[in-house]
Amino acid sequence: MNPEFTPDLIERLRVAQHILVLTGAGASAESGIPTFRDALTGLWERFDPTQLATSEAFEADPELVWGWYEWRRALVAGCEPNDGHRAIARMQSLAKKVTVVTQNVDDLHERAGSSGVIHVHGSINAPRCFDCDVPHEVSALAESEGRLPPPRCSECGGMVRPGVVWFGEPLPQEEWLRAESAARSCDAVVVVGTSSLVYPAADLPRLAQTAGAVVAEVNLDPDALGNAGDRYFLRGAAGEVLPALVDAVWP
Ligand code: BJW
Ligand code: ZN
């Protein structure tokens, strides 16, 4: 068994009444979706993803930003959930209660079989009007990668934008309240593949820890470990560590 799975951690997860799983881009990396702090490739290699994920970028160059999101939507549509997503879904079927909160805008948790997933940064499959917020039906995926003019809103003629949360925008209120409430009431948190740099999502493990929960973090990079107090760090790829962890806790 992985030596980082200490008997103490295994026992705390086994007896937990409510586990919060918080995922970031690293959870989908093994499915072929680049993380935010990874360099982009191809046509997009000149751009910093964190610079494209803003309303200022969209207003300055809508075709660039819409094209990038349509490229990512196509990428997600062509990717499959990985063993990490499947282990989380299995955890939901074995543990008493598991709430999955994701910062990811893909639907790979759902496709792996997870239910009730809380998307705190929105969804790449739910475009809406930039001006009046009316939802826009997703269009057929573009054949080629590159700049694309955003469609127009059928209500007001405004530009359609991706249904995701950009920097400086509030998180969807209901989703955030549910995520916060899960953090305050859970007894264990499993944090998967996030750099923990983006707030307020990065605060959820700290909130839970303050309320007495144990926190375990799965990440390839030890520097991603939050610095607050006694946490368990499970170094490695989500697709390897999570299935082994689920097997160890619920044999
Ligand atoms: C693996 C792996 C493998 C790889 N296995 N691991 C100063 C202090 C505090 C806050 C702020 C501040 N200045 C500004 C802010 C606020 C800002 C913020 O946090 N900025 C920071 C950068 C400092 N936050 C916001 O603006 C948020 N809104 C807000 O605060 O609203 C307030 C408000 C209230 C009322 C009115 C108005 C406003 C909104 C944040 C929205 C974030 N949006 C994005 C884009 C989403 C759409 C899209 O997908 O394009 O969300 S940015 C991007 O970062 C995306 C991600 O969800 C998010 C987090 O990234 P994540 O998931 O952690 O990915 P990476 O790439 O960073 O890390 C991957 C990790 O995986 C790494 O650690 C790898 O090692 C690891 N890994 N492979 C395991 N196989
Ligand atoms: Zn509109």
PDB file of C-alpha atoms in Angstrom, residues 10-21 87-100 115 185-188 246 249-250:
ATOM      1  CA  ILE A  10      -7.498   5.662   6.316  1.00  0.00           C
ATOM      2  CA  GLU A  11      -9.493   5.478   9.539  1.00  0.00           C
ATOM      3  CA  ARG A  12     -10.598   9.107   9.411  1.00  0.00           C
ATOM      4  CA  LEU A  13     -11.851   8.674   5.856  1.00  0.00           C
ATOM      5  CA  ARG A  14     -13.543   5.369   6.708  1.00  0.00           C
ATOM      6  CA  VAL A  15     -15.513   6.788   9.627  1.00  0.00           C
ATOM      7  CA  ALA A  16     -16.316  10.114   7.945  1.00  0.00           C
ATOM      8  CA  GLN A  17     -20.026  10.878   7.741  1.00  0.00           C
ATOM      9  CA  HIS A  18     -19.494  13.457   4.999  1.00  0.00           C
ATOM     10  CA  ILE A  19     -16.501  13.801   2.671  1.00  0.00           C
ATOM     11  CA  LEU A  20     -15.934  16.832   0.460  1.00  0.00           C
ATOM     12  CA  VAL A  21     -13.933  16.214  -2.710  1.00  0.00           C
ATOM     13  CA  ALA A  87     -12.511   6.578  -8.250  1.00  0.00           C
ATOM     14  CA  ILE A  88     -14.374   9.672  -7.022  1.00  0.00           C
ATOM     15  CA  ALA A  89     -17.649   8.277  -8.392  1.00  0.00           C
ATOM     16  CA  ARG A  90     -16.862   4.962  -6.664  1.00  0.00           C
ATOM     17  CA  MET A  91     -16.187   6.826  -3.424  1.00  0.00           C
ATOM     18  CA  GLN A  92     -19.681   8.352  -3.750  1.00  0.00           C
ATOM     19  CA  SER A  93     -21.165   4.884  -3.927  1.00  0.00           C
ATOM     20  CA  LEU A  94     -19.152   3.524  -0.955  1.00  0.00           C
ATOM     21  CA  ALA A  95     -18.930   6.338   1.605  1.00  0.00           C
ATOM     22  CA  LYS A  96     -21.861   7.602   3.619  1.00  0.00           C
ATOM     23  CA  LYS A  97     -22.024  11.003   1.893  1.00  0.00           C
ATOM     24  CA  VAL A  98     -19.641  12.573  -0.627  1.00  0.00           C
ATOM     25  CA  THR A  99     -20.075  16.067  -2.055  1.00  0.00           C
ATOM     26  CA  VAL A 100     -18.040  16.747  -5.190  1.00  0.00           C
ATOM     27  CA  SER A 115     -23.955  12.858  -9.042  1.00  0.00           C
ATOM     28  CA  SER A 185     -20.196  20.431   7.740  1.00  0.00           C
ATOM     29  CA  CYS A 186     -17.899  17.711   6.349  1.00  0.00           C
ATOM     30  CA  ASP A 187     -15.428  15.693   8.406  1.00  0.00           C
ATOM     31  CA  ALA A 188     -12.888  15.082   5.649  1.00  0.00           C
ATOM     32  CA  VAL A 246     -10.498   4.218  -2.408  1.00  0.00           C
ATOM     33  CA  VAL A 249     -10.325   2.891   2.680  1.00  0.00           C
ATOM     34  CA  TRP A 250     -13.200   0.705   1.401  1.00  0.00           C
TER      35      TRP A 250
END
